[in-house]
């Protein structure tokens, strides 16, 4: 049902120059931040007011975000150029980010209006500031690139690809301790506005020659367009939702299953050369298809009923490389490998491009 007015994510970043000190008194965009677990042995109360820091700030807005009810927006958005004066000022120089604030707003003639958290639930976000020597690329996890697996699990919930920073080869930082880009990632959920993202004195995220801002928000549209009252009222929910009746939150926050997601299953088949199969195949069609998946297509396929053969799916692997497929419908107790004298096997690795073939002749001492 209908689109909301376009909303935008707003980042306010507080920064100071590495070389040279300049004074300013930036006010907190989201008001006072409270520290839930302050240090009990500290000599005083830590101030979360950026006005107590020697810093300046600048704002960046994403492009408009438009969603419909129950939609999950999880997209790497297009680059947003940093303010021209920031780019010019820190060209071939280092900026030190000492904190940031985030909001989601409607932009109106009367000023920015925050989007209620019960309309657009921000689950998490990953934001980047990229210098002229950095860019983002989509890395894909394959058997030839297992080093990407951990990063994909951590940054993309197990997706087969993820975004990562890489060098453009142009204008890279000449300093080994100053990177060409930084990322800012939080999973604060409903507390994303009022979670403090300031750094202790003496700490900062350094970026050489900053130019662009990018962000990949993950948020869920929970705005019930059929309700025109104040506050929250749940809309239509999937039957898998575990939210209780009249809950103060949307069951969509649980990411319940939906029939719009297509799931597929595959079966992994293995062979046994002794004993019996722990999970035997009981269907001839599946038997012949499984044998074809394990190696070369069988030269012959037939159904028999014999107590001298193992029950179920039987594969004959001949020394000349051919195979025969047999499905034994008899309730036999004969073990696999009975009557055989030559056992063969093969293992291969796409990562190392090595294939090993094994052959064991039990008649040879």
mmCIF file of C-alpha atoms in Angstrom:
data_model
loop_
_atom_site.group_PDB
_atom_site.id
_atom_site.type_symbol
_atom_site.label_atom_id
_atom_site.label_comp_id
_atom_site.label_asym_id
_atom_site.label_seq_id
_atom_site.Cartn_x
_atom_site.Cartn_y
_atom_site.Cartn_z
ATOM 1 C CA UNK A 1 0.000 0.000 0.000
ATOM 2 C CA UNK A 2 1.403 3.394 -1.007
ATOM 3 C CA UNK A 3 4.821 4.842 -0.485
ATOM 4 C CA UNK A 4 5.864 7.016 2.409
ATOM 5 C CA UNK A 5 7.307 10.384 1.734
ATOM 6 C CA UNK A 6 10.976 9.955 0.964
ATOM 7 C CA UNK A 7 13.159 9.775 4.052
ATOM 8 C CA UNK A 8 16.898 10.164 4.330
ATOM 9 C CA UNK A 9 19.583 9.036 6.716
ATOM 10 C CA UNK A 10 21.537 11.953 8.153
ATOM 11 C CA UNK A 11 25.081 11.586 9.447
ATOM 12 C CA UNK A 12 26.750 14.356 11.429
ATOM 13 C CA UNK A 13 30.457 13.728 11.838
ATOM 14 C CA UNK A 14 32.600 15.564 14.345
ATOM 15 C CA UNK A 15 36.191 15.975 13.250
ATOM 16 C CA UNK A 16 39.376 17.770 14.027
ATOM 17 C CA UNK A 17 42.499 18.394 12.012
ATOM 18 C CA UNK A 18 45.562 16.305 12.690
ATOM 19 C CA UNK A 19 47.750 19.316 11.986
ATOM 20 C CA UNK A 20 46.525 22.587 13.486
ATOM 21 C CA UNK A 21 43.877 23.158 16.141
ATOM 22 C CA UNK A 22 40.668 25.046 15.552
ATOM 23 C CA UNK A 23 37.880 25.804 18.004
ATOM 24 C CA UNK A 24 34.177 25.253 17.616
ATOM 25 C CA UNK A 25 31.201 24.295 19.782
ATOM 26 C CA UNK A 26 29.036 21.772 17.904
ATOM 27 C CA UNK A 27 25.772 20.957 19.687
ATOM 28 C CA UNK A 28 24.569 17.360 19.833
ATOM 29 C CA UNK A 29 22.146 16.621 17.015
ATOM 30 C CA UNK A 30 20.199 14.099 19.122
ATOM 31 C CA UNK A 31 20.441 15.793 22.508
ATOM 32 C CA UNK A 32 22.102 14.328 25.581
ATOM 33 C CA UNK A 33 23.505 10.799 25.484
ATOM 34 C CA UNK A 34 23.493 8.653 28.620
ATOM 35 C CA UNK A 35 26.211 6.114 29.390
ATOM 36 C CA UNK A 36 24.481 2.985 30.726
ATOM 37 C CA UNK A 37 27.616 1.464 32.285
ATOM 38 C CA UNK A 38 29.872 4.329 33.422
ATOM 39 C CA UNK A 39 33.200 3.603 35.069
ATOM 40 C CA UNK A 40 32.436 3.554 38.830
ATOM 41 C CA UNK A 41 36.039 4.405 39.690
ATOM 42 C CA UNK A 42 36.192 7.446 37.396
ATOM 43 C CA UNK A 43 36.900 10.739 39.088
ATOM 44 C CA UNK A 44 34.043 12.487 37.306
ATOM 45 C CA UNK A 45 31.130 12.089 34.900
ATOM 46 C CA UNK A 46 32.104 11.611 31.259
ATOM 47 C CA UNK A 47 30.541 14.309 29.111
ATOM 48 C CA UNK A 48 28.859 13.182 25.907
ATOM 49 C CA UNK A 49 28.410 16.778 24.715
ATOM 50 C CA UNK A 50 30.457 17.431 21.607
ATOM 51 C CA UNK A 51 30.507 21.093 22.619
ATOM 52 C CA UNK A 52 33.139 20.155 25.225
ATOM 53 C CA UNK A 53 35.513 18.967 22.482
ATOM 54 C CA UNK A 54 37.779 20.999 20.210
ATOM 55 C CA UNK A 55 36.097 19.974 17.002
ATOM 56 C CA UNK A 56 33.955 20.948 14.060
ATOM 57 C CA UNK A 57 31.226 19.009 12.295
ATOM 58 C CA UNK A 58 29.665 18.566 8.879
ATOM 59 C CA UNK A 59 26.473 16.836 7.692
ATOM 60 C CA UNK A 60 25.892 14.329 4.906
ATOM 61 C CA UNK A 61 22.493 13.121 3.663
ATOM 62 C CA UNK A 62 21.801 9.932 1.748
ATOM 63 C CA UNK A 63 19.642 9.861 -1.333
ATOM 64 C CA UNK A 64 15.901 9.444 -0.578
ATOM 65 C CA UNK A 65 14.772 6.029 0.677
ATOM 66 C CA UNK A 66 11.294 4.882 -0.400
ATOM 67 C CA UNK A 67 9.745 1.654 0.884
ATOM 68 C CA UNK A 68 6.381 -0.050 1.212
ATOM 69 C CA UNK A 69 4.971 -1.792 4.267
ATOM 70 C CA UNK A 70 6.971 -4.860 5.397
ATOM 71 C CA UNK A 71 9.767 -4.146 2.928
ATOM 72 C CA UNK A 72 13.341 -4.715 4.064
ATOM 73 C CA UNK A 73 15.675 -2.078 2.621
ATOM 74 C CA UNK A 74 19.198 -3.508 2.637
ATOM 75 C CA UNK A 75 21.040 -1.773 -0.154
ATOM 76 C CA UNK A 76 24.427 -0.188 -0.702
ATOM 77 C CA UNK A 77 23.474 3.342 -1.644
ATOM 78 C CA UNK A 78 25.230 5.523 -4.203
ATOM 79 C CA UNK A 79 28.196 7.688 -3.166
ATOM 80 C CA UNK A 80 27.435 11.094 -1.652
ATOM 81 C CA UNK A 81 30.167 13.729 -2.144
ATOM 82 C CA UNK A 82 31.341 15.297 1.097
ATOM 83 C CA UNK A 83 30.848 19.067 1.419
ATOM 84 C CA UNK A 84 33.112 20.853 -1.053
ATOM 85 C CA UNK A 85 34.831 22.874 1.650
ATOM 86 C CA UNK A 86 35.735 19.658 3.545
ATOM 87 C CA UNK A 87 37.126 18.007 0.390
ATOM 88 C CA UNK A 88 39.168 21.102 -0.460
ATOM 89 C CA UNK A 89 40.372 21.664 3.070
ATOM 90 C CA UNK A 90 41.624 18.106 3.573
ATOM 91 C CA UNK A 91 42.904 17.389 0.071
ATOM 92 C CA UNK A 92 46.163 15.477 0.549
ATOM 93 C CA UNK A 93 45.746 15.909 4.296
ATOM 94 C CA UNK A 94 44.400 13.821 7.152
ATOM 95 C CA UNK A 95 41.074 14.300 8.910
ATOM 96 C CA UNK A 96 40.465 12.800 12.347
ATOM 97 C CA UNK A 97 36.883 11.734 13.095
ATOM 98 C CA UNK A 98 36.272 11.760 16.857
ATOM 99 C CA UNK A 99 32.577 10.849 16.777
ATOM 100 C CA UNK A 100 29.374 10.915 14.781
ATOM 101 C CA UNK A 101 25.608 11.073 15.125
ATOM 102 C CA UNK A 102 22.888 9.587 12.963
ATOM 103 C CA UNK A 103 19.217 10.310 12.319
ATOM 104 C CA UNK A 104 16.553 9.451 9.768
ATOM 105 C CA UNK A 105 14.521 12.415 8.621
ATOM 106 C CA UNK A 106 12.025 13.867 6.219
ATOM 107 C CA UNK A 107 13.346 17.056 4.660
ATOM 108 C CA UNK A 108 10.605 19.718 4.697
ATOM 109 C CA UNK A 109 10.467 23.487 4.120
ATOM 110 C CA UNK A 110 10.144 23.824 7.911
ATOM 111 C CA UNK A 111 13.323 21.784 8.484
ATOM 112 C CA UNK A 112 14.213 18.150 9.068
ATOM 113 C CA UNK A 113 11.512 16.027 10.731
ATOM 114 C CA UNK A 114 12.609 12.728 12.378
ATOM 115 C CA UNK A 115 10.943 9.570 11.053
ATOM 116 C CA UNK A 116 9.274 7.686 13.956
ATOM 117 C CA UNK A 117 11.191 4.533 14.843
ATOM 118 C CA UNK A 118 7.922 2.589 14.657
ATOM 119 C CA UNK A 119 7.622 3.578 10.988
ATOM 120 C CA UNK A 120 11.121 2.620 9.849
ATOM 121 C CA UNK A 121 13.045 0.318 12.151
ATOM 122 C CA UNK A 122 16.782 0.676 11.544
ATOM 123 C CA UNK A 123 18.258 -2.717 12.378
ATOM 124 C CA UNK A 124 21.858 -1.770 11.519
ATOM 125 C CA UNK A 125 23.967 0.164 9.073
ATOM 126 C CA UNK A 126 27.494 0.121 7.653
ATOM 127 C CA UNK A 127 28.740 3.542 6.551
ATOM 128 C CA UNK A 128 31.993 4.489 4.854
ATOM 129 C CA UNK A 129 34.023 7.628 4.327
ATOM 130 C CA UNK A 130 36.292 7.099 1.339
ATOM 131 C CA UNK A 131 39.351 9.108 0.453
ATOM 132 C CA UNK A 132 40.461 9.665 -3.114
ATOM 133 C CA UNK A 133 42.648 6.573 -2.818
ATOM 134 C CA UNK A 134 39.801 4.214 -1.842
ATOM 135 C CA UNK A 135 36.680 2.725 -3.380
ATOM 136 C CA UNK A 136 34.210 -0.077 -2.626
ATOM 137 C CA UNK A 137 33.972 -3.362 -4.474
ATOM 138 C CA UNK A 138 31.704 -6.373 -4.192
ATOM 139 C CA UNK A 139 33.719 -9.440 -3.169
ATOM 140 C CA UNK A 140 32.207 -12.870 -3.881
ATOM 141 C CA UNK A 141 32.823 -16.005 -1.857
ATOM 142 C CA UNK A 142 33.797 -18.967 -4.032
ATOM 143 C CA UNK A 143 35.733 -22.165 -3.514
ATOM 144 C CA UNK A 144 38.709 -20.317 -4.987
ATOM 145 C CA UNK A 145 38.400 -17.458 -2.474
ATOM 146 C CA UNK A 146 37.660 -19.032 0.928
ATOM 147 C CA UNK A 147 39.388 -16.074 2.609
ATOM 148 C CA UNK A 148 36.208 -14.050 1.955
ATOM 149 C CA UNK A 149 33.979 -16.444 3.923
ATOM 150 C CA UNK A 150 34.575 -15.021 7.419
ATOM 151 C CA UNK A 151 34.090 -11.451 6.196
ATOM 152 C CA UNK A 152 30.850 -12.369 4.431
ATOM 153 C CA UNK A 153 29.540 -14.083 7.548
ATOM 154 C CA UNK A 154 30.414 -11.072 9.684
ATOM 155 C CA UNK A 155 29.271 -8.296 7.357
ATOM 156 C CA UNK A 156 26.540 -9.829 5.194
ATOM 157 C CA UNK A 157 24.824 -12.404 7.438
ATOM 158 C CA UNK A 158 26.329 -15.291 5.495
ATOM 159 C CA UNK A 159 25.636 -13.941 2.009
ATOM 160 C CA UNK A 160 27.872 -15.205 -0.777
ATOM 161 C CA UNK A 161 29.212 -11.673 -1.298
ATOM 162 C CA UNK A 162 29.972 -8.527 0.661
ATOM 163 C CA UNK A 163 31.278 -4.974 0.198
ATOM 164 C CA UNK A 164 34.873 -4.174 1.035
ATOM 165 C CA UNK A 165 37.213 -1.225 0.651
ATOM 166 C CA UNK A 166 39.942 -1.416 -1.950
ATOM 167 C CA UNK A 167 42.583 0.914 -3.347
ATOM 168 C CA UNK A 168 41.957 2.983 -6.469
ATOM 169 C CA UNK A 169 45.682 3.217 -7.122
ATOM 170 C CA UNK A 170 45.377 6.982 -7.309
ATOM 171 C CA UNK A 171 46.196 9.435 -4.524
ATOM 172 C CA UNK A 172 46.746 6.794 -1.844
ATOM 173 C CA UNK A 173 47.844 7.820 1.631
ATOM 174 C CA UNK A 174 51.633 8.147 1.928
ATOM 175 C CA UNK A 175 51.419 7.346 5.651
ATOM 176 C CA UNK A 176 51.324 3.684 6.762
ATOM 177 C CA UNK A 177 49.198 4.532 9.826
ATOM 178 C CA UNK A 178 46.657 6.681 7.958
ATOM 179 C CA UNK A 179 44.164 4.680 5.848
ATOM 180 C CA UNK A 180 42.438 5.859 2.671
ATOM 181 C CA UNK A 181 38.995 5.078 4.110
ATOM 182 C CA UNK A 182 37.117 4.115 7.258
ATOM 183 C CA UNK A 183 33.845 2.377 8.013
ATOM 184 C CA UNK A 184 31.348 3.098 10.780
ATOM 185 C CA UNK A 185 29.037 0.210 11.643
ATOM 186 C CA UNK A 186 26.482 -0.189 14.406
ATOM 187 C CA UNK A 187 23.626 -2.575 15.177
ATOM 188 C CA UNK A 188 21.883 -0.386 17.734
ATOM 189 C CA UNK A 189 18.368 -1.186 16.491
ATOM 190 C CA UNK A 190 15.666 0.995 18.019
ATOM 191 C CA UNK A 191 18.312 2.893 20.008
ATOM 192 C CA UNK A 192 20.311 4.018 16.963
ATOM 193 C CA UNK A 193 19.511 7.709 17.525
ATOM 194 C CA UNK A 194 20.378 7.825 21.219
ATOM 195 C CA UNK A 195 23.431 5.554 21.182
ATOM 196 C CA UNK A 196 26.626 7.505 21.774
ATOM 197 C CA UNK A 197 29.298 7.245 19.092
ATOM 198 C CA UNK A 198 31.961 9.547 20.513
ATOM 199 C CA UNK A 199 35.530 8.427 21.091
ATOM 200 C CA UNK A 200 37.669 8.927 24.219
ATOM 201 C CA UNK A 201 40.189 11.751 24.261
ATOM 202 C CA UNK A 202 43.234 10.905 22.200
ATOM 203 C CA UNK A 203 41.387 8.482 19.880
ATOM 204 C CA UNK A 204 40.074 9.074 16.351
ATOM 205 C CA UNK A 205 39.460 7.404 13.001
ATOM 206 C CA UNK A 206 41.936 8.860 10.511
ATOM 207 C CA UNK A 207 41.185 9.283 6.802
ATOM 208 C CA UNK A 208 43.508 10.656 4.160
ATOM 209 C CA UNK A 209 42.067 13.111 1.641
ATOM 210 C CA UNK A 210 38.337 12.304 2.290
ATOM 211 C CA UNK A 211 35.948 12.749 -0.638
ATOM 212 C CA UNK A 212 32.848 10.511 -0.498
ATOM 213 C CA UNK A 213 30.316 9.003 1.881
ATOM 214 C CA UNK A 214 28.487 5.701 1.325
ATOM 215 C CA UNK A 215 26.116 3.714 3.507
ATOM 216 C CA UNK A 216 24.353 0.351 3.437
ATOM 217 C CA UNK A 217 21.388 0.611 5.829
ATOM 218 C CA UNK A 218 19.322 -2.415 6.783
ATOM 219 C CA UNK A 219 15.890 -1.315 7.925
ATOM 220 C CA UNK A 220 12.337 -2.614 7.968
ATOM 221 C CA UNK A 221 9.238 -0.638 6.999
ATOM 222 C CA UNK A 222 6.754 -1.093 9.884
ATOM 223 C CA UNK A 223 4.508 1.893 9.116
ATOM 224 C CA UNK A 224 0.852 0.810 9.217
ATOM 225 C CA UNK A 225 -0.758 3.074 6.575
ATOM 226 C CA UNK A 226 -4.245 1.916 7.611
ATOM 227 C CA UNK A 227 -3.841 3.592 11.015
ATOM 228 C CA UNK A 228 -4.026 7.381 11.168
ATOM 229 C CA UNK A 229 -3.850 7.808 14.936
ATOM 230 C CA UNK A 230 -0.899 8.734 17.091
ATOM 231 C CA UNK A 231 1.678 6.290 18.337
ATOM 232 C CA UNK A 232 2.093 2.718 17.142
ATOM 233 C CA UNK A 233 -0.446 0.196 15.924
ATOM 234 C CA UNK A 234 0.639 -3.028 14.227
ATOM 235 C CA UNK A 235 -0.368 -3.655 10.648
ATOM 236 C CA UNK A 236 -0.867 -6.941 8.832
ATOM 237 C CA UNK A 237 1.651 -9.521 10.059
ATOM 238 C CA UNK A 238 2.822 -12.877 8.696
ATOM 239 C CA UNK A 239 1.369 -15.875 10.506
ATOM 240 C CA UNK A 240 4.904 -16.791 11.639
ATOM 241 C CA UNK A 241 5.148 -13.594 13.698
ATOM 242 C CA UNK A 242 5.699 -14.330 17.389
ATOM 243 C CA UNK A 243 4.641 -10.877 18.594
ATOM 244 C CA UNK A 244 1.794 -11.087 21.139
ATOM 245 C CA UNK A 245 -1.571 -9.454 20.490
ATOM 246 C CA UNK A 246 -1.447 -5.670 21.014
ATOM 247 C CA UNK A 247 2.335 -5.751 21.350
ATOM 248 C CA UNK A 248 4.060 -2.394 21.597
ATOM 249 C CA UNK A 249 6.322 -3.349 18.701
ATOM 250 C CA UNK A 250 5.856 -4.734 15.209
ATOM 251 C CA UNK A 251 6.252 -8.459 14.685
ATOM 252 C CA UNK A 252 8.104 -7.572 11.493
ATOM 253 C CA UNK A 253 11.146 -6.771 13.641
ATOM 254 C CA UNK A 254 11.596 -10.515 14.153
ATOM 255 C CA UNK A 255 12.135 -10.931 10.395
ATOM 256 C CA UNK A 256 9.528 -13.732 10.198
ATOM 257 C CA UNK A 257 9.501 -16.058 7.241
ATOM 258 C CA UNK A 258 7.577 -15.136 4.121
ATOM 259 C CA UNK A 259 6.296 -17.182 1.196
ATOM 260 C CA UNK A 260 7.951 -14.668 -1.157
ATOM 261 C CA UNK A 261 11.318 -16.260 -0.405
ATOM 262 C CA UNK A 262 12.038 -19.278 -2.587
ATOM 263 C CA UNK A 263 13.998 -21.987 -0.784
ATOM 264 C CA UNK A 264 15.605 -25.002 -2.407
ATOM 265 C CA UNK A 265 17.153 -28.125 -0.933
ATOM 266 C CA UNK A 266 19.789 -30.436 -2.339
ATOM 267 C CA UNK A 267 20.949 -33.864 -1.224
ATOM 268 C CA UNK A 268 24.572 -34.929 -0.941
ATOM 269 C CA UNK A 269 25.172 -38.547 -1.916
ATOM 270 C CA UNK A 270 28.099 -40.712 -0.795
ATOM 271 C CA UNK A 271 29.098 -44.332 -1.338
ATOM 272 C CA UNK A 272 29.995 -47.137 1.077
ATOM 273 C CA UNK A 273 32.387 -50.003 0.371
ATOM 274 C CA UNK A 274 31.548 -52.013 3.486
ATOM 275 C CA UNK A 275 28.638 -52.535 5.816
ATOM 276 C CA UNK A 276 25.277 -51.011 4.894
ATOM 277 C CA UNK A 277 24.234 -47.484 4.000
ATOM 278 C CA UNK A 278 22.983 -45.531 7.052
ATOM 279 C CA UNK A 279 20.402 -43.766 4.847
ATOM 280 C CA UNK A 280 19.634 -46.127 1.949
ATOM 281 C CA UNK A 281 17.879 -44.961 -1.204
ATOM 282 C CA UNK A 282 14.519 -46.652 -1.622
ATOM 283 C CA UNK A 283 13.585 -45.289 -5.038
ATOM 284 C CA UNK A 284 15.103 -46.495 -8.298
ATOM 285 C CA UNK A 285 14.751 -43.126 -10.064
ATOM 286 C CA UNK A 286 16.602 -41.309 -7.294
ATOM 287 C CA UNK A 287 19.208 -44.091 -7.252
ATOM 288 C CA UNK A 288 20.075 -43.691 -10.930
ATOM 289 C CA UNK A 289 20.127 -39.875 -10.691
ATOM 290 C CA UNK A 290 22.411 -40.030 -7.646
ATOM 291 C CA UNK A 291 24.886 -42.337 -9.380
ATOM 292 C CA UNK A 292 25.003 -39.984 -12.373
ATOM 293 C CA UNK A 293 25.859 -37.082 -10.025
ATOM 294 C CA UNK A 294 28.705 -38.981 -8.385
ATOM 295 C CA UNK A 295 30.704 -39.523 -11.559
ATOM 296 C CA UNK A 296 30.402 -40.602 -15.155
ATOM 297 C CA UNK A 297 26.946 -41.527 -16.381
ATOM 298 C CA UNK A 298 26.298 -45.262 -15.881
ATOM 299 C CA UNK A 299 26.656 -47.465 -18.929
ATOM 300 C CA UNK A 300 23.638 -49.507 -17.829
ATOM 301 C CA UNK A 301 20.843 -49.003 -15.303
ATOM 302 C CA UNK A 302 18.588 -51.815 -14.209
ATOM 303 C CA UNK A 303 16.252 -52.921 -11.432
ATOM 304 C CA UNK A 304 16.748 -56.372 -9.908
ATOM 305 C CA UNK A 305 15.534 -58.373 -6.917
ATOM 306 C CA UNK A 306 18.363 -60.427 -5.469
ATOM 307 C CA UNK A 307 19.411 -61.440 -1.950
ATOM 308 C CA UNK A 308 23.034 -61.809 -3.108
ATOM 309 C CA UNK A 309 23.369 -58.049 -3.646
ATOM 310 C CA UNK A 310 23.134 -55.242 -1.114
ATOM 311 C CA UNK A 311 19.646 -53.786 -0.808
ATOM 312 C CA UNK A 312 18.782 -50.513 -2.504
ATOM 313 C CA UNK A 313 21.159 -48.531 -4.710
ATOM 314 C CA UNK A 314 24.262 -50.383 -5.920
ATOM 315 C CA UNK A 315 27.118 -48.948 -7.990
ATOM 316 C CA UNK A 316 29.522 -51.157 -9.945
ATOM 317 C CA UNK A 317 32.757 -49.288 -10.733
ATOM 318 C CA UNK A 318 34.775 -51.174 -13.350
ATOM 319 C CA UNK A 319 38.528 -50.976 -13.901
ATOM 320 C CA UNK A 320 38.019 -49.518 -17.402
ATOM 321 C CA UNK A 321 36.339 -46.455 -15.921
ATOM 322 C CA UNK A 322 32.733 -47.381 -16.729
ATOM 323 C CA UNK A 323 30.015 -47.774 -14.118
ATOM 324 C CA UNK A 324 26.794 -49.742 -13.899
ATOM 325 C CA UNK A 325 23.794 -48.717 -11.801
ATOM 326 C CA UNK A 326 21.605 -51.326 -10.142
ATOM 327 C CA UNK A 327 18.622 -50.881 -7.881
ATOM 328 C CA UNK A 328 17.972 -53.997 -5.808
ATOM 329 C CA UNK A 329 14.350 -54.138 -4.690
ATOM 330 C CA UNK A 330 14.902 -57.200 -2.507
ATOM 331 C CA UNK A 331 15.111 -56.880 1.247
ATOM 332 C CA UNK A 332 18.679 -58.175 1.269
ATOM 333 C CA UNK A 333 21.070 -58.192 4.253
ATOM 334 C CA UNK A 334 24.184 -58.516 2.089
ATOM 335 C CA UNK A 335 26.834 -55.943 2.911
ATOM 336 C CA UNK A 336 28.402 -53.499 0.498
ATOM 337 C CA UNK A 337 31.652 -54.703 -1.080
ATOM 338 C CA UNK A 338 30.727 -58.368 -0.854
ATOM 339 C CA UNK A 339 32.384 -60.310 -3.688
ATOM 340 C CA UNK A 340 34.470 -57.365 -4.817
ATOM 341 C CA UNK A 341 38.264 -57.391 -4.987
ATOM 342 C CA UNK A 342 39.135 -53.961 -6.469
ATOM 343 C CA UNK A 343 38.094 -50.766 -4.707
ATOM 344 C CA UNK A 344 38.601 -47.384 -6.326
ATOM 345 C CA UNK A 345 38.197 -43.821 -5.171
ATOM 346 C CA UNK A 346 38.871 -40.251 -6.239
ATOM 347 C CA UNK A 347 39.276 -36.951 -4.398
ATOM 348 C CA UNK A 348 39.811 -33.542 -5.988
ATOM 349 C CA UNK A 349 40.279 -29.956 -4.832
ATOM 350 C CA UNK A 350 39.343 -26.957 -6.952
ATOM 351 C CA UNK A 351 41.390 -24.782 -4.620
ATOM 352 C CA UNK A 352 44.684 -26.586 -5.322
ATOM 353 C CA UNK A 353 43.714 -28.052 -8.733
ATOM 354 C CA UNK A 354 44.911 -31.472 -7.511
ATOM 355 C CA UNK A 355 43.065 -34.739 -8.196
ATOM 356 C CA UNK A 356 44.019 -38.046 -6.570
ATOM 357 C CA UNK A 357 42.838 -41.426 -7.889
ATOM 358 C CA UNK A 358 43.130 -44.483 -5.642
ATOM 359 C CA UNK A 359 42.797 -48.171 -6.491
ATOM 360 C CA UNK A 360 43.024 -51.063 -4.018
ATOM 361 C CA UNK A 361 43.234 -54.649 -5.226
ATOM 362 C CA UNK A 362 42.560 -56.961 -2.291
ATOM 363 C CA UNK A 363 43.935 -59.970 -4.214
ATOM 364 C CA UNK A 364 47.441 -58.494 -4.264
ATOM 365 C CA UNK A 365 49.422 -59.199 -1.052
#
